[in-house]
């Protein structure tokens, strides 16, 4: 727990008023389980004196009283003309900080830095290692580590629009600081290094190869060879402020950095007409995930409500589709922090051994010294098992659930969480349909469209390569009218 004197210091300054996000800048902007509650009364508090602050930023923090030392830290960056308070109020990060146990830092820029209060993702004097706003954000992280006891191995950064562009720059410049990131309606790292080039990045970044995009990351911290941050990419298919081509460039950039291909290891359909594509690393763990939200415009995906995996509230550029904060947190493993991680090691080998239309069976390797195991479904504890296996019942048909497991010693102290697995119950809606054809044929059939000589899958906006009769892809359609590249395999009848 934090010393009371520090809590009083953090709560001494009132939070700023909210204001809406503006898409700008010739540059920007089922079964019942536990759901996040409204943020605790402590609220958002300003922190001063966090460092030399070369970027002239303001620091705000949400630090739940129930969170002690050794917890993860999330840095959340707002969009243009938005405030830290608006992002705190609508994004859902404070809700999950309460539920899963972590601290959140909300950096804020002002009109003194940029007329529209945009983070300077497009300015090399602000977005590169050791300089400007990027350096100020890292000073906030160091302050949190020293003051709150945040775990330096579990620091994550996320941002919307201009904040998303700065997120990508921070991940590239400081892979030694951030274990993961999430870019929402944002841009690839170092897409622009001057304000004049920013508008071109928004409407369509350069047609670079994955290796060329990856070089922009590798050049941001020369000599660094890994480990690299795990990156989530969120994009609406109807975003005409930051075009979907940016999500493709981000995917190309970070898969190349990880040394993996641009064909997803698997895809799945989520609520809110969202398609998740997962790109595994060499060990089979997700390194990059893309979330394409069909029909969503420019903004952060939220899903107000009290159900499992719901969060946030709607406002300008906070769009009611799906809770991106929940899925991002699960991707980073924040849902597995309640067990601590100082006890027994994480159970290995977690796998789905069978499903029915209402159940999912799991098994994992036994952990030496474990007296019991806690099973988590979609981030909430659902059972305690004494053996390294469990069958979850009462599930909805045709629905995907994500599971993780922790081991506890005889005293009840839980250890680190396992990796997650997804179990999809049988039944439900009809399976997706797959089509294998040339890019030319996909466009002719209405499954894709063209732009700048390339073909892009309708719905997901994924870049399929050159528009011609020589490049062939398999497209998976689910839901109707939404297509994703499924070259690695598609569980449906092909046409």
Tab-separated table of C-alpha atoms in Angstrom:
chain	number	residue	atom	x	y	z
A	1	UNK	CA	0.000	0.000	0.000
A	2	UNK	CA	1.149	3.565	-0.568
A	3	UNK	CA	2.236	5.665	2.400
A	4	UNK	CA	-0.664	7.969	3.421
A	5	UNK	CA	1.483	11.070	2.941
A	6	UNK	CA	1.955	10.193	-0.732
A	7	UNK	CA	-1.755	9.558	-1.216
A	8	UNK	CA	-2.539	12.958	0.303
A	9	UNK	CA	0.029	14.598	-1.968
A	10	UNK	CA	-1.419	12.950	-5.058
A	11	UNK	CA	-4.935	14.026	-4.201
A	12	UNK	CA	-4.099	17.656	-3.411
A	13	UNK	CA	-4.863	19.035	-6.885
A	14	UNK	CA	-8.290	18.821	-8.510
A	15	UNK	CA	-8.590	17.265	-11.937
A	16	UNK	CA	-9.140	19.317	-15.069
A	17	UNK	CA	-12.449	19.557	-16.906
A	18	UNK	CA	-13.204	17.298	-19.835
A	19	UNK	CA	-13.364	18.431	-23.420
A	20	UNK	CA	-14.172	16.562	-26.598
A	21	UNK	CA	-11.759	15.049	-29.063
A	22	UNK	CA	-11.478	16.752	-32.427
A	23	UNK	CA	-10.228	14.910	-35.478
A	24	UNK	CA	-7.712	17.380	-36.649
A	25	UNK	CA	-4.254	18.421	-37.556
A	26	UNK	CA	-3.708	18.582	-41.003
A	27	UNK	CA	-2.988	16.288	-38.372
A	28	UNK	CA	-5.214	14.685	-36.014
A	29	UNK	CA	-6.958	13.499	-33.187
A	30	UNK	CA	-23.652	-15.187	-21.754
A	31	UNK	CA	-22.842	-16.291	-18.329
A	32	UNK	CA	-22.580	-13.648	-15.624
A	33	UNK	CA	-19.055	-12.741	-14.580
A	34	UNK	CA	-17.599	-9.802	-12.728
A	35	UNK	CA	-17.786	-6.503	-14.604
A	36	UNK	CA	-15.844	-3.331	-13.873
A	37	UNK	CA	-17.481	-0.868	-11.543
A	38	UNK	CA	-17.360	2.904	-11.831
A	39	UNK	CA	-13.960	4.368	-10.868
A	40	UNK	CA	-13.363	4.740	-7.148
A	41	UNK	CA	-14.007	8.088	-5.524
A	42	UNK	CA	-10.316	8.964	-5.290
A	43	UNK	CA	-10.487	10.276	-8.846
A	44	UNK	CA	-7.896	11.660	-11.194
A	45	UNK	CA	-5.178	13.694	-9.541
A	46	UNK	CA	-2.482	15.970	-10.918
A	47	UNK	CA	1.146	15.225	-10.115
A	48	UNK	CA	3.808	17.921	-10.258
A	49	UNK	CA	7.564	17.710	-9.982
A	50	UNK	CA	7.864	14.401	-11.817
A	51	UNK	CA	11.050	15.436	-13.647
A	52	UNK	CA	12.686	18.101	-15.777
A	53	UNK	CA	9.751	17.738	-18.209
A	54	UNK	CA	11.435	18.739	-21.501
A	55	UNK	CA	8.156	18.295	-23.381
A	56	UNK	CA	6.147	20.686	-21.188
A	57	UNK	CA	3.467	18.086	-20.409
A	58	UNK	CA	1.163	17.738	-17.426
A	59	UNK	CA	0.924	14.488	-15.457
A	60	UNK	CA	-2.319	13.107	-14.056
A	61	UNK	CA	-2.673	9.760	-12.303
A	62	UNK	CA	-5.384	7.379	-11.176
A	63	UNK	CA	-4.029	5.298	-8.296
A	64	UNK	CA	-6.649	3.074	-6.603
A	65	UNK	CA	-6.051	2.775	-2.837
A	66	UNK	CA	-6.374	-1.010	-3.086
A	67	UNK	CA	-3.380	-1.270	-5.441
A	68	UNK	CA	-0.049	-1.838	-3.749
A	69	UNK	CA	3.547	-1.847	-4.907
A	70	UNK	CA	4.572	-4.226	-7.682
A	71	UNK	CA	1.482	-3.616	-9.805
A	72	UNK	CA	1.494	-2.922	-13.558
A	73	UNK	CA	1.349	0.607	-14.937
A	74	UNK	CA	-0.642	1.834	-17.944
A	75	UNK	CA	0.090	5.152	-19.675
A	76	UNK	CA	-2.951	6.463	-21.581
A	77	UNK	CA	-2.591	9.291	-24.127
A	78	UNK	CA	-5.549	11.420	-25.228
A	79	UNK	CA	-6.307	12.722	-28.719
A	80	UNK	CA	-6.250	16.260	-30.106
A	81	UNK	CA	-8.177	18.929	-28.131
A	82	UNK	CA	-8.948	16.262	-25.563
A	83	UNK	CA	-7.904	16.305	-21.917
A	84	UNK	CA	-6.547	13.708	-19.542
A	85	UNK	CA	-9.828	13.978	-17.650
A	86	UNK	CA	-11.888	13.130	-20.750
A	87	UNK	CA	-9.806	10.028	-21.411
A	88	UNK	CA	-10.077	9.043	-17.755
A	89	UNK	CA	-13.847	9.529	-17.772
A	90	UNK	CA	-14.751	7.679	-20.983
A	91	UNK	CA	-12.054	5.157	-21.960
A	92	UNK	CA	-12.683	2.524	-19.274
A	93	UNK	CA	-9.080	2.393	-18.054
A	94	UNK	CA	-9.983	3.548	-14.548
A	95	UNK	CA	-12.697	0.889	-14.312
A	96	UNK	CA	-10.276	-1.914	-15.087
A	97	UNK	CA	-7.604	-0.403	-12.847
A	98	UNK	CA	-10.056	-1.007	-9.998
A	99	UNK	CA	-11.056	-4.495	-11.166
A	100	UNK	CA	-7.634	-5.898	-12.092
A	101	UNK	CA	-5.354	-3.846	-9.861
A	102	UNK	CA	-2.997	-1.436	-11.620
A	103	UNK	CA	-2.201	2.275	-11.805
A	104	UNK	CA	-2.833	4.585	-14.746
A	105	UNK	CA	-0.924	7.703	-15.773
A	106	UNK	CA	-2.719	10.137	-18.084
A	107	UNK	CA	-0.228	12.573	-19.681
A	108	UNK	CA	-1.742	15.795	-20.978
A	109	UNK	CA	-0.461	18.236	-23.540
A	110	UNK	CA	-1.805	21.754	-23.950
A	111	UNK	CA	-2.339	24.471	-26.511
A	112	UNK	CA	1.023	25.884	-25.452
A	113	UNK	CA	2.608	22.875	-27.178
A	114	UNK	CA	0.184	22.635	-30.083
A	115	UNK	CA	-2.734	24.889	-31.008
A	116	UNK	CA	-5.101	21.908	-30.924
A	117	UNK	CA	-3.463	20.160	-27.958
A	118	UNK	CA	-2.166	17.304	-30.115
A	119	UNK	CA	0.758	15.193	-29.000
A	120	UNK	CA	3.637	15.797	-31.421
A	121	UNK	CA	3.814	12.355	-33.046
A	122	UNK	CA	4.826	14.098	-36.293
A	123	UNK	CA	7.663	16.172	-34.786
A	124	UNK	CA	11.080	14.540	-34.388
A	125	UNK	CA	11.959	17.005	-31.622
A	126	UNK	CA	9.030	15.653	-29.567
A	127	UNK	CA	8.688	11.992	-30.540
A	128	UNK	CA	12.209	10.537	-30.453
A	129	UNK	CA	14.308	9.004	-27.696
A	130	UNK	CA	15.494	11.460	-25.062
A	131	UNK	CA	13.654	14.427	-26.559
A	132	UNK	CA	10.568	16.529	-25.882
A	133	UNK	CA	7.216	14.996	-25.049
A	134	UNK	CA	8.459	11.422	-25.388
A	135	UNK	CA	11.104	12.062	-22.717
A	136	UNK	CA	8.510	13.689	-20.456
A	137	UNK	CA	6.279	10.600	-20.672
A	138	UNK	CA	9.188	8.359	-19.709
A	139	UNK	CA	9.932	10.625	-16.740
A	140	UNK	CA	6.323	10.046	-15.623
A	141	UNK	CA	6.933	6.307	-15.819
A	142	UNK	CA	10.077	6.639	-13.710
A	143	UNK	CA	8.168	8.743	-11.176
A	144	UNK	CA	5.471	6.049	-10.945
A	145	UNK	CA	8.069	3.336	-10.439
A	146	UNK	CA	9.730	5.286	-7.629
A	147	UNK	CA	6.568	6.615	-5.970
A	148	UNK	CA	3.940	3.914	-6.505
A	149	UNK	CA	6.335	0.983	-6.753
A	150	UNK	CA	5.090	0.146	-10.269
A	151	UNK	CA	6.598	-2.993	-11.789
A	152	UNK	CA	9.062	-1.802	-14.439
A	153	UNK	CA	8.647	-5.096	-16.315
A	154	UNK	CA	4.928	-4.429	-16.818
A	155	UNK	CA	4.604	-0.899	-18.169
A	156	UNK	CA	2.212	-0.398	-21.097
A	157	UNK	CA	1.221	2.571	-23.239
A	158	UNK	CA	-1.942	3.242	-25.223
A	159	UNK	CA	-3.356	6.209	-27.085
A	160	UNK	CA	-6.039	7.463	-29.438
A	161	UNK	CA	-5.439	9.269	-32.726
A	162	UNK	CA	-2.562	11.717	-32.118
A	163	UNK	CA	-2.052	9.880	-28.828
A	164	UNK	CA	-1.954	6.667	-30.848
A	165	UNK	CA	0.721	8.081	-33.118
A	166	UNK	CA	2.766	9.071	-30.076
A	167	UNK	CA	2.178	5.599	-28.610
A	168	UNK	CA	3.795	4.000	-31.666
A	169	UNK	CA	6.707	6.431	-31.442
A	170	UNK	CA	7.194	5.660	-27.740
A	171	UNK	CA	7.182	1.916	-28.363
A	172	UNK	CA	9.842	2.383	-31.039
A	173	UNK	CA	12.011	4.810	-29.073
A	174	UNK	CA	11.698	3.059	-25.695
A	175	UNK	CA	11.318	-0.720	-26.148
A	176	UNK	CA	13.351	-0.980	-22.936
A	177	UNK	CA	10.587	0.852	-21.029
A	178	UNK	CA	7.318	-0.465	-22.483
A	179	UNK	CA	6.364	-4.144	-22.492
A	180	UNK	CA	3.394	-3.521	-24.752
A	181	UNK	CA	1.304	-0.926	-26.496
A	182	UNK	CA	-2.075	-0.328	-28.082
A	183	UNK	CA	-2.570	2.096	-30.969
A	184	UNK	CA	-6.190	3.199	-31.499
A	185	UNK	CA	-6.990	5.007	-34.765
A	186	UNK	CA	-3.319	5.948	-34.890
A	187	UNK	CA	-0.296	5.862	-37.148
A	188	UNK	CA	2.877	3.816	-37.570
A	189	UNK	CA	5.985	4.837	-35.705
A	190	UNK	CA	7.869	7.695	-37.344
A	191	UNK	CA	5.391	7.908	-40.232
A	192	UNK	CA	6.022	11.665	-40.278
A	193	UNK	CA	8.845	13.719	-38.803
A	194	UNK	CA	7.458	17.163	-39.746
A	195	UNK	CA	4.025	18.729	-39.413
A	196	UNK	CA	3.897	19.228	-43.180
A	197	UNK	CA	4.092	15.454	-43.676
A	198	UNK	CA	1.448	14.614	-41.072
A	199	UNK	CA	-1.629	15.008	-43.270
A	200	UNK	CA	-0.270	12.606	-45.862
A	201	UNK	CA	0.233	9.957	-43.192
A	202	UNK	CA	-3.348	10.287	-42.025
A	203	UNK	CA	-4.965	9.762	-45.408
A	204	UNK	CA	-2.514	7.152	-46.635
A	205	UNK	CA	0.968	6.399	-45.337
A	206	UNK	CA	3.805	5.704	-47.748
A	207	UNK	CA	3.715	2.392	-49.602
A	208	UNK	CA	6.657	0.920	-47.746
A	209	UNK	CA	7.532	-2.726	-47.392
A	210	UNK	CA	7.230	-4.350	-43.948
A	211	UNK	CA	11.024	-4.281	-43.695
A	212	UNK	CA	11.090	-0.540	-44.450
A	213	UNK	CA	8.430	0.122	-41.814
A	214	UNK	CA	10.335	-2.096	-39.403
A	215	UNK	CA	13.517	-0.145	-40.049
A	216	UNK	CA	11.807	2.975	-38.696
A	217	UNK	CA	11.390	1.158	-35.375
A	218	UNK	CA	14.876	-0.337	-35.354
A	219	UNK	CA	16.342	3.077	-36.177
A	220	UNK	CA	14.545	4.694	-33.232
A	221	UNK	CA	16.770	2.913	-30.703
A	222	UNK	CA	19.820	1.689	-32.637
A	223	UNK	CA	21.438	-1.414	-31.255
A	224	UNK	CA	18.343	-2.689	-29.451
A	225	UNK	CA	17.617	-6.272	-30.481
A	226	UNK	CA	14.750	-7.113	-28.185
A	227	UNK	CA	12.625	-8.033	-26.454
A	228	UNK	CA	10.102	-5.979	-28.420
A	229	UNK	CA	6.772	-4.672	-27.116
A	230	UNK	CA	3.609	-6.634	-27.883
A	231	UNK	CA	1.333	-4.375	-29.905
A	232	UNK	CA	-2.448	-4.178	-30.333
A	233	UNK	CA	-3.839	-2.148	-33.246
A	234	UNK	CA	-7.438	-0.844	-33.251
A	235	UNK	CA	-9.026	0.615	-36.384
A	236	UNK	CA	-12.511	1.422	-37.682
A	237	UNK	CA	-13.116	0.473	-41.305
A	238	UNK	CA	-15.021	3.722	-41.891
A	239	UNK	CA	-12.401	6.018	-40.399
A	240	UNK	CA	-11.828	8.868	-42.845
A	241	UNK	CA	-9.622	10.887	-40.498
A	242	UNK	CA	-6.915	8.280	-39.976
A	243	UNK	CA	-7.465	5.903	-42.863
A	244	UNK	CA	-7.454	2.108	-42.350
A	245	UNK	CA	-4.252	1.863	-44.413
A	246	UNK	CA	-2.483	3.055	-41.261
A	247	UNK	CA	-3.564	-0.083	-39.409
A	248	UNK	CA	-2.101	-2.172	-42.227
A	249	UNK	CA	1.168	-0.244	-42.044
A	250	UNK	CA	1.253	-0.689	-38.260
A	251	UNK	CA	0.646	-4.410	-38.683
A	252	UNK	CA	3.445	-4.638	-41.260
A	253	UNK	CA	5.777	-2.589	-39.057
A	254	UNK	CA	5.456	-4.557	-35.861
A	255	UNK	CA	5.222	-8.036	-37.370
A	256	UNK	CA	8.447	-7.268	-39.211
A	257	UNK	CA	10.107	-6.087	-36.005
A	258	UNK	CA	9.076	-9.360	-34.394
A	259	UNK	CA	10.381	-11.311	-37.382
A	260	UNK	CA	7.043	-12.920	-38.168
A	261	UNK	CA	4.934	-12.871	-41.315
A	262	UNK	CA	1.987	-10.677	-42.192
A	263	UNK	CA	-0.445	-13.599	-42.472
A	264	UNK	CA	-2.401	-14.018	-39.212
A	265	UNK	CA	-1.972	-17.158	-37.145
A	266	UNK	CA	-5.734	-17.105	-36.583
A	267	UNK	CA	-8.733	-14.797	-36.768
A	268	UNK	CA	-11.922	-14.618	-34.751
A	269	UNK	CA	-15.100	-12.580	-34.661
A	270	UNK	CA	-15.778	-10.474	-31.558
A	271	UNK	CA	-18.798	-8.382	-30.525
A	272	UNK	CA	-19.380	-5.026	-32.193
A	273	UNK	CA	-18.688	-6.388	-35.713
A	274	UNK	CA	-15.043	-6.668	-34.735
A	275	UNK	CA	-12.513	-9.033	-36.275
A	276	UNK	CA	-9.408	-9.893	-34.294
A	277	UNK	CA	-6.366	-11.159	-36.195
A	278	UNK	CA	-3.559	-12.670	-34.126
A	279	UNK	CA	0.085	-12.886	-35.175
A	280	UNK	CA	2.033	-15.302	-32.972
A	281	UNK	CA	5.734	-15.125	-32.196
A	282	UNK	CA	8.098	-18.075	-32.573
A	283	UNK	CA	6.957	-19.504	-29.226
A	284	UNK	CA	3.297	-19.444	-30.241
A	285	UNK	CA	2.371	-16.445	-28.082
A	286	UNK	CA	0.515	-13.423	-29.542
A	287	UNK	CA	2.993	-10.697	-30.466
A	288	UNK	CA	0.727	-8.464	-32.571
A	289	UNK	CA	-3.064	-8.323	-32.666
A	290	UNK	CA	-5.229	-6.227	-34.978
A	291	UNK	CA	-8.836	-5.344	-34.185
A	292	UNK	CA	-10.844	-4.183	-37.189
A	293	UNK	CA	-14.240	-2.706	-36.243
A	294	UNK	CA	-16.609	-2.847	-39.227
A	295	UNK	CA	-18.378	0.445	-39.907
A	296	UNK	CA	-16.717	2.362	-37.059
A	297	UNK	CA	-15.423	5.843	-37.747
A	298	UNK	CA	-12.630	7.753	-36.023
A	299	UNK	CA	-12.429	7.181	-32.297
A	300	UNK	CA	-11.882	4.784	-29.420
A	301	UNK	CA	-14.135	1.739	-29.236
A	302	UNK	CA	-16.116	1.562	-25.968
A	303	UNK	CA	-19.123	-0.490	-24.882
A	304	UNK	CA	-21.056	1.021	-21.970
A	305	UNK	CA	-22.829	-1.457	-19.716
A	306	UNK	CA	-22.439	-3.759	-16.738
A	307	UNK	CA	-21.823	-6.994	-18.630
A	308	UNK	CA	-18.609	-8.938	-18.865
A	309	UNK	CA	-16.123	-7.136	-21.051
A	310	UNK	CA	-18.125	-3.898	-21.180
A	311	UNK	CA	-16.647	-0.539	-20.265
A	312	UNK	CA	-16.466	3.169	-20.850
A	313	UNK	CA	-19.020	5.762	-21.834
A	314	UNK	CA	-19.866	7.434	-25.110
A	315	UNK	CA	-18.821	10.965	-25.990
A	316	UNK	CA	-17.271	12.690	-28.967
A	317	UNK	CA	-14.876	10.133	-30.470
A	318	UNK	CA	-15.703	7.489	-27.872
A	319	UNK	CA	-17.796	5.181	-30.030
A	320	UNK	CA	-20.245	2.522	-28.819
A	321	UNK	CA	-19.028	-0.696	-30.469
A	322	UNK	CA	-16.801	-2.930	-28.285
A	323	UNK	CA	-14.732	-2.364	-25.151
A	324	UNK	CA	-11.258	-1.976	-26.624
A	325	UNK	CA	-9.821	-1.438	-23.140
A	326	UNK	CA	-10.952	-4.878	-21.985
A	327	UNK	CA	-9.520	-6.719	-24.974
A	328	UNK	CA	-6.299	-4.714	-24.852
A	329	UNK	CA	-5.889	-5.474	-21.146
A	330	UNK	CA	-6.438	-9.195	-21.745
A	331	UNK	CA	-3.873	-9.124	-24.568
A	332	UNK	CA	-1.316	-7.579	-22.204
A	333	UNK	CA	-2.219	-10.023	-19.405
A	334	UNK	CA	-3.546	-7.377	-17.018
A	335	UNK	CA	-6.485	-9.634	-16.210
A	336	UNK	CA	-4.009	-12.052	-14.605
A	337	UNK	CA	-2.412	-9.559	-12.195
A	338	UNK	CA	-4.728	-10.175	-9.234
A	339	UNK	CA	-2.737	-13.262	-8.286
A	340	UNK	CA	0.370	-11.189	-7.769
A	341	UNK	CA	3.118	-13.156	-9.473
A	342	UNK	CA	5.494	-13.408	-6.480
A	343	UNK	CA	4.478	-16.987	-5.609
A	344	UNK	CA	4.400	-20.111	-7.754
A	345	UNK	CA	5.288	-19.970	-11.450
A	346	UNK	CA	2.629	-19.663	-14.129
A	347	UNK	CA	1.026	-22.959	-15.191
A	348	UNK	CA	2.355	-23.993	-18.597
A	349	UNK	CA	0.681	-25.908	-21.380
A	350	UNK	CA	-2.833	-24.531	-20.949
A	351	UNK	CA	-5.002	-25.910	-23.754
A	352	UNK	CA	-8.610	-26.545	-24.693
A	353	UNK	CA	-9.293	-30.280	-24.635
A	354	UNK	CA	-12.915	-30.207	-25.772
A	355	UNK	CA	-16.045	-28.118	-26.235
A	356	UNK	CA	-19.796	-28.656	-26.482
A	357	UNK	CA	-22.516	-26.109	-27.144
A	358	UNK	CA	-22.534	-25.238	-23.430
A	359	UNK	CA	-19.139	-26.235	-22.005
A	360	UNK	CA	-15.388	-25.943	-22.456
A	361	UNK	CA	-12.819	-28.361	-21.034
A	362	UNK	CA	-9.284	-27.233	-20.160
A	363	UNK	CA	-6.065	-28.896	-19.068
A	364	UNK	CA	-2.613	-27.635	-18.114
A	365	UNK	CA	0.674	-28.904	-16.694
A	366	UNK	CA	0.776	-29.421	-12.954
A	367	UNK	CA	2.842	-26.921	-10.951
A	368	UNK	CA	5.105	-28.344	-8.263
A	369	UNK	CA	3.957	-27.207	-4.826
A	370	UNK	CA	0.488	-26.146	-5.993
A	371	UNK	CA	-2.436	-26.930	-3.677
A	372	UNK	CA	-5.058	-25.503	-6.021
A	373	UNK	CA	-5.592	-23.618	-9.257
A	374	UNK	CA	-7.766	-20.591	-10.013
A	375	UNK	CA	-9.468	-20.549	-13.413
A	376	UNK	CA	-10.272	-17.195	-15.029
A	377	UNK	CA	-12.813	-16.705	-17.806
A	378	UNK	CA	-12.640	-13.381	-19.665
A	379	UNK	CA	-10.649	-11.901	-16.799
A	380	UNK	CA	-12.944	-12.974	-13.948
A	381	UNK	CA	-12.326	-15.899	-11.591
A	382	UNK	CA	-14.921	-18.613	-12.174
A	383	UNK	CA	-13.612	-21.647	-10.293
A	384	UNK	CA	-10.976	-23.218	-8.058
A	385	UNK	CA	-9.669	-26.625	-9.127
A	386	UNK	CA	-7.488	-29.069	-7.191
A	387	UNK	CA	-6.358	-30.942	-10.308
A	388	UNK	CA	-4.730	-29.478	-13.465
A	389	UNK	CA	-7.957	-29.668	-15.452
A	390	UNK	CA	-11.393	-28.098	-15.400
A	391	UNK	CA	-14.677	-28.122	-17.357
A	392	UNK	CA	-16.582	-24.842	-17.480
A	393	UNK	CA	-20.331	-25.320	-17.957
A	394	UNK	CA	-23.405	-23.211	-18.603
A	395	UNK	CA	-21.837	-21.357	-21.518
A	396	UNK	CA	-23.616	-19.853	-24.514
A	397	UNK	CA	-23.514	-21.708	-27.836
A	398	UNK	CA	-21.284	-20.439	-30.616
A	399	UNK	CA	-19.418	-18.058	-28.304
A	400	UNK	CA	-15.696	-17.488	-27.724
A	401	UNK	CA	-14.286	-17.368	-24.180
A	402	UNK	CA	-10.722	-16.621	-23.090
A	403	UNK	CA	-9.216	-18.574	-20.189
A	404	UNK	CA	-6.140	-18.308	-17.990
A	405	UNK	CA	-5.024	-20.139	-14.843
A	406	UNK	CA	-2.971	-19.367	-11.723
A	407	UNK	CA	-1.522	-21.806	-9.187
A	408	UNK	CA	-1.765	-21.286	-5.415
A	409	UNK	CA	0.441	-22.746	-2.684
A	410	UNK	CA	-0.988	-24.341	0.520
A	411	UNK	CA	-1.244	-20.908	2.175
A	412	UNK	CA	-3.483	-19.710	-0.647
A	413	UNK	CA	-0.923	-17.345	-2.175
A	414	UNK	CA	-1.479	-17.242	-5.928
A	415	UNK	CA	1.343	-17.063	-8.424
A	416	UNK	CA	1.694	-15.689	-11.919
A	417	UNK	CA	-1.008	-16.149	-14.526
A	418	UNK	CA	-0.702	-18.502	-17.460
A	419	UNK	CA	-0.960	-17.512	-21.085
A	420	UNK	CA	-4.522	-17.287	-22.370
A	421	UNK	CA	-6.364	-19.703	-24.629
A	422	UNK	CA	-9.635	-19.192	-26.486
A	423	UNK	CA	-12.397	-21.781	-26.409
A	424	UNK	CA	-15.339	-21.428	-28.801
A	425	UNK	CA	-18.432	-23.432	-27.974
A	426	UNK	CA	-20.179	-25.328	-30.737
A	427	UNK	CA	-23.541	-24.414	-32.203
A	428	UNK	CA	-24.750	-20.870	-32.624
A	429	UNK	CA	-24.619	-19.036	-35.923
A	430	UNK	CA	-23.551	-20.570	-39.214
A	431	UNK	CA	-19.814	-20.775	-39.872
A	432	UNK	CA	-17.966	-18.205	-41.875
A	433	UNK	CA	-17.585	-18.564	-45.638
A	434	UNK	CA	-14.175	-18.574	-47.311
A	435	UNK	CA	-13.205	-17.544	-50.832
A	436	UNK	CA	-9.904	-18.204	-52.571
A	437	UNK	CA	-9.261	-16.109	-55.666
A	438	UNK	CA	-6.965	-13.562	-57.244
A	439	UNK	CA	-7.066	-9.974	-56.054
A	440	UNK	CA	-8.687	-9.035	-59.355
A	441	UNK	CA	-11.444	-11.606	-58.846
A	442	UNK	CA	-12.028	-10.558	-55.219
A	443	UNK	CA	-12.556	-6.958	-56.316
A	444	UNK	CA	-14.826	-8.014	-59.178
A	445	UNK	CA	-16.922	-10.084	-56.749
A	446	UNK	CA	-17.313	-7.212	-54.292
A	447	UNK	CA	-15.164	-8.747	-51.566
A	448	UNK	CA	-12.419	-6.128	-51.895
A	449	UNK	CA	-11.793	-2.659	-53.302
A	450	UNK	CA	-8.849	-0.842	-54.812
A	451	UNK	CA	-6.820	2.189	-53.777
A	452	UNK	CA	-3.446	3.314	-55.054
A	453	UNK	CA	-2.947	0.167	-57.103
A	454	UNK	CA	-3.499	-2.168	-54.150
A	455	UNK	CA	-6.517	-4.309	-53.241
A	456	UNK	CA	-8.006	-3.992	-49.756
A	457	UNK	CA	-10.418	-6.443	-48.127
A	458	UNK	CA	-13.872	-4.957	-47.594
A	459	UNK	CA	-14.714	-4.550	-43.933
A	460	UNK	CA	-11.288	-5.173	-42.413
A	461	UNK	CA	-9.425	-2.915	-44.848
A	462	UNK	CA	-6.441	-5.294	-44.832
A	463	UNK	CA	-3.908	-4.656	-47.594
A	464	UNK	CA	-3.952	-7.639	-49.988
A	465	UNK	CA	-1.133	-6.411	-52.191
A	466	UNK	CA	-1.157	-5.428	-55.834
A	467	UNK	CA	-4.464	-5.348	-57.688
A	468	UNK	CA	-3.820	-7.910	-60.416
A	469	UNK	CA	-4.474	-11.515	-61.482
A	470	UNK	CA	-1.161	-12.815	-60.115
A	471	UNK	CA	-1.688	-12.333	-56.361
A	472	UNK	CA	-4.047	-14.824	-54.708
A	473	UNK	CA	-5.556	-14.729	-51.221
A	474	UNK	CA	-8.157	-16.581	-49.191
A	475	UNK	CA	-10.729	-14.248	-47.640
A	476	UNK	CA	-12.943	-15.234	-44.737
A	477	UNK	CA	-16.362	-13.553	-44.511
A	478	UNK	CA	-17.870	-13.114	-41.060
A	479	UNK	CA	-20.120	-11.311	-40.416
A	480	UNK	CA	-21.720	-10.734	-43.818
A	481	UNK	CA	-19.796	-8.167	-45.842
A	482	UNK	CA	-16.735	-8.213	-43.566
A	483	UNK	CA	-13.678	-9.954	-45.030
A	484	UNK	CA	-10.307	-10.788	-43.474
A	485	UNK	CA	-7.251	-12.455	-45.000
A	486	UNK	CA	-7.192	-16.130	-43.977
A	487	UNK	CA	-4.367	-17.584	-46.070
A	488	UNK	CA	-3.164	-19.752	-43.196
A	489	UNK	CA	-6.468	-21.642	-43.020
A	490	UNK	CA	-10.183	-20.987	-42.829
A	491	UNK	CA	-12.614	-23.202	-40.975
A	492	UNK	CA	-15.468	-23.010	-43.439
A	493	UNK	CA	-16.476	-24.301	-46.821
A	494	UNK	CA	-14.583	-22.541	-49.615
A	495	UNK	CA	-16.112	-21.116	-52.759
